[in-house]
JSON list of C-alpha atoms in Angstrom, two decimals:
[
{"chain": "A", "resi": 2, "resn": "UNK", "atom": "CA", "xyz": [72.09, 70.47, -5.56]},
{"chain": "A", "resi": 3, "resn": "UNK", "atom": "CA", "xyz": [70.91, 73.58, -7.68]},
{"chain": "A", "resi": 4, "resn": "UNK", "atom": "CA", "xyz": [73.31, 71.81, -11.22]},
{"chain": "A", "resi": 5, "resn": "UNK", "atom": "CA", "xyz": [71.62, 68.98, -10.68]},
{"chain": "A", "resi": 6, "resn": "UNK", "atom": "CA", "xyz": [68.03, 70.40, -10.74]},
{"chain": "A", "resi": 7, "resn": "UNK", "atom": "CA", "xyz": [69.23, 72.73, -13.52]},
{"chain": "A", "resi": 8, "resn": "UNK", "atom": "CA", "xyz": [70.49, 69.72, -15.65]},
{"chain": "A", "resi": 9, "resn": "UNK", "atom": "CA", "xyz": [66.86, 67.75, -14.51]},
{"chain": "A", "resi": 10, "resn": "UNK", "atom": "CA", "xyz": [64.27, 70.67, -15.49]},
{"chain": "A", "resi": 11, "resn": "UNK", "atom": "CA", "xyz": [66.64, 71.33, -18.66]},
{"chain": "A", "resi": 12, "resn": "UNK", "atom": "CA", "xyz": [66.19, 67.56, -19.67]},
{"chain": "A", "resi": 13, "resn": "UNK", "atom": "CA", "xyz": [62.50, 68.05, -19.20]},
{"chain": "A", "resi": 14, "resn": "UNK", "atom": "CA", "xyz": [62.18, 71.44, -21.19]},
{"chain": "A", "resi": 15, "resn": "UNK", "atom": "CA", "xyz": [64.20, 70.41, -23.69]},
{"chain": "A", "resi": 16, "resn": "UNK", "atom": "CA", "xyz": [62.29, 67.13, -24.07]},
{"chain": "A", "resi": 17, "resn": "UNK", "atom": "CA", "xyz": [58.66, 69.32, -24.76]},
{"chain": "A", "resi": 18, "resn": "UNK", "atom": "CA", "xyz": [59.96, 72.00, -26.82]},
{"chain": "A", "resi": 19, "resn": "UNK", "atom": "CA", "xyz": [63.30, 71.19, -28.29]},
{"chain": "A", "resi": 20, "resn": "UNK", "atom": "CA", "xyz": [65.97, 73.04, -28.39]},
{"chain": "A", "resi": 21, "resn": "UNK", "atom": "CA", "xyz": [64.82, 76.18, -30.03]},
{"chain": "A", "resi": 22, "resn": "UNK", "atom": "CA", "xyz": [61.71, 76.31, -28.16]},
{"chain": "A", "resi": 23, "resn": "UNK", "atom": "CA", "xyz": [63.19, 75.61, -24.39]},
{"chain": "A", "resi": 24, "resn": "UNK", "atom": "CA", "xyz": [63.70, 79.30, -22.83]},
{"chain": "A", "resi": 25, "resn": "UNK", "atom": "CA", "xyz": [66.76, 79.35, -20.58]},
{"chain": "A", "resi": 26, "resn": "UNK", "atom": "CA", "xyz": [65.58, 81.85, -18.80]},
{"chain": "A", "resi": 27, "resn": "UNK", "atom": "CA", "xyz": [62.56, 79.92, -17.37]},
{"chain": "A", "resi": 28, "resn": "UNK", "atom": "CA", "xyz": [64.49, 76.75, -16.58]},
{"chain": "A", "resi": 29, "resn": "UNK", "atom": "CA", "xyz": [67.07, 78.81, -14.75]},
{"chain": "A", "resi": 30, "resn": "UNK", "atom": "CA", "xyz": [63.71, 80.25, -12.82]},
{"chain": "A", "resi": 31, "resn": "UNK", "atom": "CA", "xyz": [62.59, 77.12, -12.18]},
{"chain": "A", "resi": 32, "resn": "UNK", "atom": "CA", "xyz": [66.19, 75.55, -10.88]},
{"chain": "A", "resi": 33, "resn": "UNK", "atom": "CA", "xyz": [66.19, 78.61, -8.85]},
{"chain": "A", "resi": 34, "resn": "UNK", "atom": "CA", "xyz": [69.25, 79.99, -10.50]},
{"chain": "A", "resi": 35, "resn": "UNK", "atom": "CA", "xyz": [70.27, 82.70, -11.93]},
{"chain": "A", "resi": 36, "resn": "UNK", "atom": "CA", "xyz": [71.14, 83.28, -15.98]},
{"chain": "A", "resi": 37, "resn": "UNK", "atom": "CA", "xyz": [74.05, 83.57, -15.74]},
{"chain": "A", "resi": 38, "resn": "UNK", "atom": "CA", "xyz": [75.04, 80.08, -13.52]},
{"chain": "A", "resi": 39, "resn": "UNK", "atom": "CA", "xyz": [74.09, 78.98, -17.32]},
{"chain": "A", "resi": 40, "resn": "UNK", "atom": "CA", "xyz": [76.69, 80.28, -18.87]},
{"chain": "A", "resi": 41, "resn": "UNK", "atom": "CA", "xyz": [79.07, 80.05, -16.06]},
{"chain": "A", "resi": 42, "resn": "UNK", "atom": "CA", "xyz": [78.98, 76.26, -16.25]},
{"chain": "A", "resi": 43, "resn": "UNK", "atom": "CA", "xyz": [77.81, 75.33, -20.18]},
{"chain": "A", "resi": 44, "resn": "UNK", "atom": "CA", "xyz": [78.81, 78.38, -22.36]},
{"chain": "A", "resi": 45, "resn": "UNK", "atom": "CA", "xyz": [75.25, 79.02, -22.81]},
{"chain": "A", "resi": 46, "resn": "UNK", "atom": "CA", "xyz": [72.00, 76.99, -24.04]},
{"chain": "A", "resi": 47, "resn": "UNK", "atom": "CA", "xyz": [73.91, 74.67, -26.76]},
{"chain": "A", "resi": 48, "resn": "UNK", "atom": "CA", "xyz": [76.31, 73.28, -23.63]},
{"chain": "A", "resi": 49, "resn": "UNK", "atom": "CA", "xyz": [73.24, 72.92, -21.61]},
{"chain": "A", "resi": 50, "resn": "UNK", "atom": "CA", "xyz": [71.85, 71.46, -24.01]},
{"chain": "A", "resi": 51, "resn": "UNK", "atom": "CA", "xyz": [74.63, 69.07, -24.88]},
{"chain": "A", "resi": 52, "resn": "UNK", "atom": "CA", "xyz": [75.28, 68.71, -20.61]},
{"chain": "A", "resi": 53, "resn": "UNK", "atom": "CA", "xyz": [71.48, 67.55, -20.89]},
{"chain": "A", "resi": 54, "resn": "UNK", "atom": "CA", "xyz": [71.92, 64.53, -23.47]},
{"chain": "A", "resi": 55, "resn": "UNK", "atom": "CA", "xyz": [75.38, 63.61, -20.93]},
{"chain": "A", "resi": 56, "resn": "UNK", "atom": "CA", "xyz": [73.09, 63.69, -18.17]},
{"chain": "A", "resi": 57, "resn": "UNK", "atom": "CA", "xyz": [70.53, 61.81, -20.16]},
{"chain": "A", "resi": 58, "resn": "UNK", "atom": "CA", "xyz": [73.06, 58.59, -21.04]},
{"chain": "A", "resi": 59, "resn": "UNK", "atom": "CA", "xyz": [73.84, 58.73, -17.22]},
{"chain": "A", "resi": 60, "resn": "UNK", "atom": "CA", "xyz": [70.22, 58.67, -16.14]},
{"chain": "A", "resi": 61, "resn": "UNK", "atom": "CA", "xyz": [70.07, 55.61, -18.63]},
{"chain": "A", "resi": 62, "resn": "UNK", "atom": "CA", "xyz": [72.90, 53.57, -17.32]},
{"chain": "A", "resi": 63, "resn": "UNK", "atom": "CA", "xyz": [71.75, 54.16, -13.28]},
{"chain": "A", "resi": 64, "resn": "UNK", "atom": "CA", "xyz": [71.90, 50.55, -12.14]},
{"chain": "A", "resi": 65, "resn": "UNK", "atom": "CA", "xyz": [72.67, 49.00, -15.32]},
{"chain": "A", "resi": 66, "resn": "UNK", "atom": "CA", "xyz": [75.84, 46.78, -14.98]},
{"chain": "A", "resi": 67, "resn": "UNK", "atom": "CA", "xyz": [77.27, 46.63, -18.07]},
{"chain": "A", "resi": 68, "resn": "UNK", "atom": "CA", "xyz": [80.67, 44.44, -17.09]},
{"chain": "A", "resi": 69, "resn": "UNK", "atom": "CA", "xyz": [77.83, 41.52, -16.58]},
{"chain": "A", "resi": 70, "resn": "UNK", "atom": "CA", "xyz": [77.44, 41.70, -20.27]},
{"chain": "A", "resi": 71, "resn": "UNK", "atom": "CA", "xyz": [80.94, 41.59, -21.25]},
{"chain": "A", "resi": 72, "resn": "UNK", "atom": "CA", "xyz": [81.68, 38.91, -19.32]},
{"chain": "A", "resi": 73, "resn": "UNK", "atom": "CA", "xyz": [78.62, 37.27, -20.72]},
{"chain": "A", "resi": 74, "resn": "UNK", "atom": "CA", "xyz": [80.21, 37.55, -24.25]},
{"chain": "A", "resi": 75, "resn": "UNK", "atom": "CA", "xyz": [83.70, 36.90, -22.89]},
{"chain": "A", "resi": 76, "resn": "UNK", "atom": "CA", "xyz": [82.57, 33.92, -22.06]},
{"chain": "A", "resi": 77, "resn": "UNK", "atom": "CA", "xyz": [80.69, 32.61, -25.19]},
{"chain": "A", "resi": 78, "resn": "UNK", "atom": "CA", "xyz": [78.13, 30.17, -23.92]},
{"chain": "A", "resi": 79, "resn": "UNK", "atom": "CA", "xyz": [74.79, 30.00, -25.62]},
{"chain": "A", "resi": 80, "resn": "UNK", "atom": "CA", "xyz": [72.65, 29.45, -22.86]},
{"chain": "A", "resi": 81, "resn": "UNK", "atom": "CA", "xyz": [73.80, 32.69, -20.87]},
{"chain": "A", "resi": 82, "resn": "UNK", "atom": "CA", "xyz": [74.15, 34.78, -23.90]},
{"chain": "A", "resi": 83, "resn": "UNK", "atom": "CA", "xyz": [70.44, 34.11, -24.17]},
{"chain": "A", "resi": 84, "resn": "UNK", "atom": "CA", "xyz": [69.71, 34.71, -20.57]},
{"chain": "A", "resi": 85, "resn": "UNK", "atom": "CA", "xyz": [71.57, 37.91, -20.76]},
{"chain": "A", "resi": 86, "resn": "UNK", "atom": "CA", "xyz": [69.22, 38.82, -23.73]},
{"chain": "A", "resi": 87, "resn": "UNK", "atom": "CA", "xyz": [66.22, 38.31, -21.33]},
{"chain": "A", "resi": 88, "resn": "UNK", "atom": "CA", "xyz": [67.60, 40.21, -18.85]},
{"chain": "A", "resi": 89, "resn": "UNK", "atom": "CA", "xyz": [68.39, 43.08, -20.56]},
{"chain": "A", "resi": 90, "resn": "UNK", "atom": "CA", "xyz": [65.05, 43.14, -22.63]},
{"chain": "A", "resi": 91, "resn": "UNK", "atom": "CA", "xyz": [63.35, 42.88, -18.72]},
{"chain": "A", "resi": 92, "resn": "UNK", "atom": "CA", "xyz": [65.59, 45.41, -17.31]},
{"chain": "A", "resi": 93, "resn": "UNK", "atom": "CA", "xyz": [64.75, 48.08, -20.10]},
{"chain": "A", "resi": 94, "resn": "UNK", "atom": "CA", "xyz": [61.03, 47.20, -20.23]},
{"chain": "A", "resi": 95, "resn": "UNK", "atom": "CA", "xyz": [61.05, 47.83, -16.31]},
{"chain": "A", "resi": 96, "resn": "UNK", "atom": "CA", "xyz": [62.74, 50.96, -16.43]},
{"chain": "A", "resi": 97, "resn": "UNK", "atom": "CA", "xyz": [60.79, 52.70, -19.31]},
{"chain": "A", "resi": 98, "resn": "UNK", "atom": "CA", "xyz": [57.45, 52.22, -16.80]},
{"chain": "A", "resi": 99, "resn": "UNK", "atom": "CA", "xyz": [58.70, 54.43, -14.34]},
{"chain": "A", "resi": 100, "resn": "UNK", "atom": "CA", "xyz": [57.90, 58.27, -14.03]},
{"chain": "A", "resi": 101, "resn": "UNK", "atom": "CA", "xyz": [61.71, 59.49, -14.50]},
{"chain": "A", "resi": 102, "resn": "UNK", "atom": "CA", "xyz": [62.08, 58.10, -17.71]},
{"chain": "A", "resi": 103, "resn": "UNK", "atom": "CA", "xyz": [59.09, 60.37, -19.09]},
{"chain": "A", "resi": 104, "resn": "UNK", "atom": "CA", "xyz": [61.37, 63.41, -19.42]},
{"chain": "A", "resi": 105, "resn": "UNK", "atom": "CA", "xyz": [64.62, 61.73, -21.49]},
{"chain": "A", "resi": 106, "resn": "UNK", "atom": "CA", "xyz": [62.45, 59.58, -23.22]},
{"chain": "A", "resi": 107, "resn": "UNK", "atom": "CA", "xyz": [60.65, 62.90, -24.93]},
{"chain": "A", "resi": 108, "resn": "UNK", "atom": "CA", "xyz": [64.64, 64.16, -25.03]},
{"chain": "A", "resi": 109, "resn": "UNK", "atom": "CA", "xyz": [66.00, 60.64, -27.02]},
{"chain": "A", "resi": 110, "resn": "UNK", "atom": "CA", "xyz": [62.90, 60.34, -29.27]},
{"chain": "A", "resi": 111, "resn": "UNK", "atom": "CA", "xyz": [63.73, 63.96, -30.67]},
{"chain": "A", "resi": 112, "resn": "UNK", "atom": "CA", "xyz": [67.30, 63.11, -31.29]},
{"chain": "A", "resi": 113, "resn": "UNK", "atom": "CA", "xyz": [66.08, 60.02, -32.85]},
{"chain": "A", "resi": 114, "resn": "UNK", "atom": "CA", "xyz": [63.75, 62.07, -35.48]},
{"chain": "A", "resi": 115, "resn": "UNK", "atom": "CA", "xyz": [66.56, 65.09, -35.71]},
{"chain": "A", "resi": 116, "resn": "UNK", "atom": "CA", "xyz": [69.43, 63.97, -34.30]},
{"chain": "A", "resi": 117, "resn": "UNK", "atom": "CA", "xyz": [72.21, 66.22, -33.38]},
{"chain": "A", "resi": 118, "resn": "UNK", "atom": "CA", "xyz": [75.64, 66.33, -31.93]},
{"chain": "A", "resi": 119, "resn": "UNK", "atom": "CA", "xyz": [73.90, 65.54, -28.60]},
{"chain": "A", "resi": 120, "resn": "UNK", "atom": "CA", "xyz": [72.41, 62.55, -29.52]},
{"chain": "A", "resi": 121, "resn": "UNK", "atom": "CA", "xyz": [76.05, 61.06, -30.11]},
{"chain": "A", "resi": 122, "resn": "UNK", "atom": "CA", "xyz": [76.89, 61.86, -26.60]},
{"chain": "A", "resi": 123, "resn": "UNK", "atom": "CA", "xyz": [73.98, 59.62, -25.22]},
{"chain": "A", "resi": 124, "resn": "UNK", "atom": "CA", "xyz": [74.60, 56.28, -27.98]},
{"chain": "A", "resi": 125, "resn": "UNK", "atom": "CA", "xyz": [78.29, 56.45, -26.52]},
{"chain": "A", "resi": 126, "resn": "UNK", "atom": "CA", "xyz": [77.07, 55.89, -23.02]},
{"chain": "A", "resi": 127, "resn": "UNK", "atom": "CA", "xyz": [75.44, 52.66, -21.73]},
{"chain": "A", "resi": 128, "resn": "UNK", "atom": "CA", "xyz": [72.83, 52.96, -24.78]},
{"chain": "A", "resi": 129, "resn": "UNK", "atom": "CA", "xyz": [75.22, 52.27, -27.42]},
{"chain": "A", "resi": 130, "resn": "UNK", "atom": "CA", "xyz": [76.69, 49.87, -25.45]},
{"chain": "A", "resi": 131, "resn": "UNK", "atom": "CA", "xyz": [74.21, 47.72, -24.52]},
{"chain": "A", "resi": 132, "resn": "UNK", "atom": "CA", "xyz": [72.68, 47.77, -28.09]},
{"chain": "A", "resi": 133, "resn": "UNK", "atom": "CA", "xyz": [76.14, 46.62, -29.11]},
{"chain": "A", "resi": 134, "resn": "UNK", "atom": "CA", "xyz": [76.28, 43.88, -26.66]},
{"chain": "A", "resi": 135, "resn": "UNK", "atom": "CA", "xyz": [72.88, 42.96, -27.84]},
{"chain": "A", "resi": 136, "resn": "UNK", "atom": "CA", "xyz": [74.64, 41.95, -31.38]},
{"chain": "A", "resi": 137, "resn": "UNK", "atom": "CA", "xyz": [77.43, 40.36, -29.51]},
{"chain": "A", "resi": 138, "resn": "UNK", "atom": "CA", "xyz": [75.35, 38.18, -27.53]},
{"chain": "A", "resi": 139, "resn": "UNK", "atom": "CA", "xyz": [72.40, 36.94, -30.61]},
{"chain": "A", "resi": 140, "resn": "UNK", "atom": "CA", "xyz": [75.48, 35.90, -32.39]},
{"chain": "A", "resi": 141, "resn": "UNK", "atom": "CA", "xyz": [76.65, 33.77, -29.81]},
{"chain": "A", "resi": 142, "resn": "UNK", "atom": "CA", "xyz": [73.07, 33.12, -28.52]},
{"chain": "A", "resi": 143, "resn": "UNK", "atom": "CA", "xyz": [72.76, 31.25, -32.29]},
{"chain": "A", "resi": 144, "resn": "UNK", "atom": "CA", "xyz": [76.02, 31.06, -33.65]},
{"chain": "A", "resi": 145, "resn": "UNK", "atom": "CA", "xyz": [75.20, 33.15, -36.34]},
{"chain": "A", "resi": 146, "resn": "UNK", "atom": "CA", "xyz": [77.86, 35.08, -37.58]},
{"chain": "A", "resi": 147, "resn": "UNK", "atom": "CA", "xyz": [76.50, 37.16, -39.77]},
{"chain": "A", "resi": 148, "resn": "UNK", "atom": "CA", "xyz": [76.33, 40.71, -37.80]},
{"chain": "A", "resi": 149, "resn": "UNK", "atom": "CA", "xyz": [73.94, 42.00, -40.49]},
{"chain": "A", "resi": 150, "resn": "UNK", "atom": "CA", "xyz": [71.45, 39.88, -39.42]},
{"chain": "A", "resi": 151, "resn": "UNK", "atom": "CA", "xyz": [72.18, 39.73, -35.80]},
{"chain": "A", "resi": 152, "resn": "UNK", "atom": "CA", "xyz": [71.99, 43.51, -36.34]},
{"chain": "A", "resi": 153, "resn": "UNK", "atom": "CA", "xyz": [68.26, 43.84, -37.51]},
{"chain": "A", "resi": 154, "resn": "UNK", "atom": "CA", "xyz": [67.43, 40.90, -34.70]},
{"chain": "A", "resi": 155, "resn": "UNK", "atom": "CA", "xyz": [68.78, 42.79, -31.73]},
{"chain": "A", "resi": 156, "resn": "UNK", "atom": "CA", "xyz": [66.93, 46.21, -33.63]},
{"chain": "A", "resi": 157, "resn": "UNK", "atom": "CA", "xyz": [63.29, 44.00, -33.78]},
{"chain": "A", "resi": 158, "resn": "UNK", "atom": "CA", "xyz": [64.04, 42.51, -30.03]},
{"chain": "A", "resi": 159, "resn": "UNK", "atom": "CA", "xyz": [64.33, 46.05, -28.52]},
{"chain": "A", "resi": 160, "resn": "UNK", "atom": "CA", "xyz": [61.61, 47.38, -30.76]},
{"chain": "A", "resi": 161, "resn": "UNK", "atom": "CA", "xyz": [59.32, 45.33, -28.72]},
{"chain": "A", "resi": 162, "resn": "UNK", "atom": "CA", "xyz": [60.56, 46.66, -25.56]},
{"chain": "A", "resi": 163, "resn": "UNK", "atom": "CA", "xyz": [59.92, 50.11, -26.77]},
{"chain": "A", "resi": 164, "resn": "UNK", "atom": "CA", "xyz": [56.60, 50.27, -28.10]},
{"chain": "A", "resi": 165, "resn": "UNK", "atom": "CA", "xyz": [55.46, 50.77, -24.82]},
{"chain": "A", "resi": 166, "resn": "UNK", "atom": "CA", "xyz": [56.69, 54.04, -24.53]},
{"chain": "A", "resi": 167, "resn": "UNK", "atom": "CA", "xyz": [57.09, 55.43, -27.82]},
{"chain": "A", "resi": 168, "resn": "UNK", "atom": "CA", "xyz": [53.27, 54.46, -28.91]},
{"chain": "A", "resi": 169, "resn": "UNK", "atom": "CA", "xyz": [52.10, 54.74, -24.96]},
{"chain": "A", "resi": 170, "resn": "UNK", "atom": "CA", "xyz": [48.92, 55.99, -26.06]},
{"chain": "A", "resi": 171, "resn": "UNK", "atom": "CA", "xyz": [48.03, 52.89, -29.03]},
{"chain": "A", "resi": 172, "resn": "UNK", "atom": "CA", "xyz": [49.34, 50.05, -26.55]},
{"chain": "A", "resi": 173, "resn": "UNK", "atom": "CA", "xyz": [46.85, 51.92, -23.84]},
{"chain": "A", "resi": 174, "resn": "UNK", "atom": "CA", "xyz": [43.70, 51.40, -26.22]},
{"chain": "A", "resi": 175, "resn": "UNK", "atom": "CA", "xyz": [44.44, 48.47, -27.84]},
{"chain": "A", "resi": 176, "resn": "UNK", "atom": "CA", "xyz": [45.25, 46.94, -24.14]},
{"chain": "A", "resi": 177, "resn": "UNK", "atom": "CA", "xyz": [41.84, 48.86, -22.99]},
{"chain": "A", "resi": 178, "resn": "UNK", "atom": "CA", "xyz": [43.48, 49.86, -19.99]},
{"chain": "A", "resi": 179, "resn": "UNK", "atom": "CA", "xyz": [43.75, 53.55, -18.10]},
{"chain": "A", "resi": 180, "resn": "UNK", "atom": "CA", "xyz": [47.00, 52.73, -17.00]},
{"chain": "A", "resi": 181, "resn": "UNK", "atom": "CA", "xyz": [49.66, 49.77, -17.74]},
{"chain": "A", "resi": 182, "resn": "UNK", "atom": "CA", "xyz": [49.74, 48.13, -14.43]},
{"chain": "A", "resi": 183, "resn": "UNK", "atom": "CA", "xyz": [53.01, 45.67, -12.78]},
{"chain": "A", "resi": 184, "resn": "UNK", "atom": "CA", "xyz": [51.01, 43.04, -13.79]},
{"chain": "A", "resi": 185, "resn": "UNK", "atom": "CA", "xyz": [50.56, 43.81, -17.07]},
{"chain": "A", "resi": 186, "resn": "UNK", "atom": "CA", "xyz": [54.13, 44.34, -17.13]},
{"chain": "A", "resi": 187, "resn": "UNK", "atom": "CA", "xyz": [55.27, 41.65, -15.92]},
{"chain": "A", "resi": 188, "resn": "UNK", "atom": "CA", "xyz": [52.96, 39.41, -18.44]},
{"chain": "A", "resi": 189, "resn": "UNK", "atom": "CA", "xyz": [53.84, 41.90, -21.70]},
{"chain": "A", "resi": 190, "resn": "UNK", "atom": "CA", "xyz": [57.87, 40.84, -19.93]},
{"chain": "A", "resi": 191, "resn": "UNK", "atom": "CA", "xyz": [57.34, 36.83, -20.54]},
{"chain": "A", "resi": 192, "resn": "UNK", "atom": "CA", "xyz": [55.78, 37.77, -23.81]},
{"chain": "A", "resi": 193, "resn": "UNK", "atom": "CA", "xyz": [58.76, 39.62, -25.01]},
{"chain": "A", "resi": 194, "resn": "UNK", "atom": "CA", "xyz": [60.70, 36.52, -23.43]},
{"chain": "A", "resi": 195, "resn": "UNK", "atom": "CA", "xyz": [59.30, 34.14, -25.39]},
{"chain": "A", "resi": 196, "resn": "UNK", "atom": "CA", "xyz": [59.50, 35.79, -28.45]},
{"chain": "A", "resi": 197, "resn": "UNK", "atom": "CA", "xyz": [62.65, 36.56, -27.82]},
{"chain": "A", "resi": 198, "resn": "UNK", "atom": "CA", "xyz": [63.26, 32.70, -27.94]},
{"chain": "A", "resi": 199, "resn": "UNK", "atom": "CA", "xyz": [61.38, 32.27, -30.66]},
{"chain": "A", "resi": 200, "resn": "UNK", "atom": "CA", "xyz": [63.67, 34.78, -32.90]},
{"chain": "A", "resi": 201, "resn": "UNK", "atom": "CA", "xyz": [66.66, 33.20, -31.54]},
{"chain": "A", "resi": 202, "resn": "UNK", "atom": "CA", "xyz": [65.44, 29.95, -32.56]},
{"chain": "A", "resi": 203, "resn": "UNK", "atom": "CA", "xyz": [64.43, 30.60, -36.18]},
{"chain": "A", "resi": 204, "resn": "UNK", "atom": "CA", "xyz": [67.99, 32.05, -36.49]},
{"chain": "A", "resi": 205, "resn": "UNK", "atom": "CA", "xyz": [69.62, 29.02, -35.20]},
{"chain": "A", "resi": 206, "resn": "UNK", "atom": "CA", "xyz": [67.50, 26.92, -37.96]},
{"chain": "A", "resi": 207, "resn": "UNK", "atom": "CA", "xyz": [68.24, 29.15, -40.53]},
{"chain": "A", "resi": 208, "resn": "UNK", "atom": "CA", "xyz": [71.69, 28.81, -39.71]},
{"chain": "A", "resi": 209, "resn": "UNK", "atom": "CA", "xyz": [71.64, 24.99, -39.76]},
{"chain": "A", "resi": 210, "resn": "UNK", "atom": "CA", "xyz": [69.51, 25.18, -43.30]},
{"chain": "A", "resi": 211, "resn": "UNK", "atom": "CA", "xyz": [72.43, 27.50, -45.01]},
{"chain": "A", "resi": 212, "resn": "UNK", "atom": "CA", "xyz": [75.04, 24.74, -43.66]}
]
């Protein structure tokens, strides 16, 4: 479908030059498209642009099923709030490895530097709310009710997730490895699982100190 390639090589132009430096004219050339289907079906670059970041938060939530969260924190037990932590923390870490994120990860970490109106259309999609659920479900994970805290908790748990990608490069070295391979993966997974715990449990002791 010639939208969806246009909305896929826009999300990768975008991503390397911005929004300034992304030529419409050469990612209507490469979609194969004329100009003018552009402005037919955005208003021009700033809707493709904005169509981009929608298309972005879609990409995101592919497969994600966010009614297993809510009815994780509907239901208020501990023990699965903190399985559902793992889970998600897993789920993201597995789906930042793979080649299709490369493009709206390049888009998201731009809005996260400068963001613009378009970067409000991708933390209202499954983004904002699985960071949201995050909060919901450390506070129930510890009984904390403090969301200030369970705030900058959920911020350092997906910080670890994200590393990967946004300092690709430094984990690469550091790891001494060409490429980040399943197995590595999978080990850097039960790492972030176990710390994971291990933030969940200093919160539950604080908690029980302050009573």
């Amino acid at each position: 479908m010639v939208q969806q390639r246009l909305l896929d090589i826009a999300i990768d132009a975008f991503g390397q030059h911005g929004l300034d430096g992304a030529s419409t004219r050469e990612i209507a050339a490469a979609a194969g498209t004329a100009m003018s289907s552009i402005t037919y079906h955005y208003g021009g670059k700033e809707g493709l642009y904005l169509a981009a970041a929608e298309e972005v938060a879609k990409q995101m939530g592919d497969g994600q099923s966010l009614d297993d969260i809510d009815r994780v924190i509907a239901a208020g037990d501990p023990q699965a709030a903190r399985r559902a932590i793992e889970m998600i923390l897993r789920n993201f870490l597995e789906r930042l490895q793979g080649e299709r994120s490369n493009s709206w990860a390049l888009f998201i970490m731009r809005e996260q530097l400068n963001p613009t109106g378009a970067f409000e259309r991708i933390y209202a999609g499954p983004m904002g709310h699985t960071a949201r659920g995050l909060v919901e479900l450390v506070c129930i994970a510890t009984g904390v009710e403090d969301r200030a805290a369970a705030r900058l908790a959920a911020i350092s748990l997906f910080g670890q997730v994200l590393v990967l990608k946004a300092a690709r490069a430094t984990c690469r070295k550091l790891l001494e490895r060409e490429t980040l391979t399943p197995e590595l993966i999978r080990s850097y997974a039960d790492r972030v699982a176990a710390n994971a715990d291990a933030i969940l449990d200093r919160m539950i002791s604080e908690r029980q100190e302050q009573a």
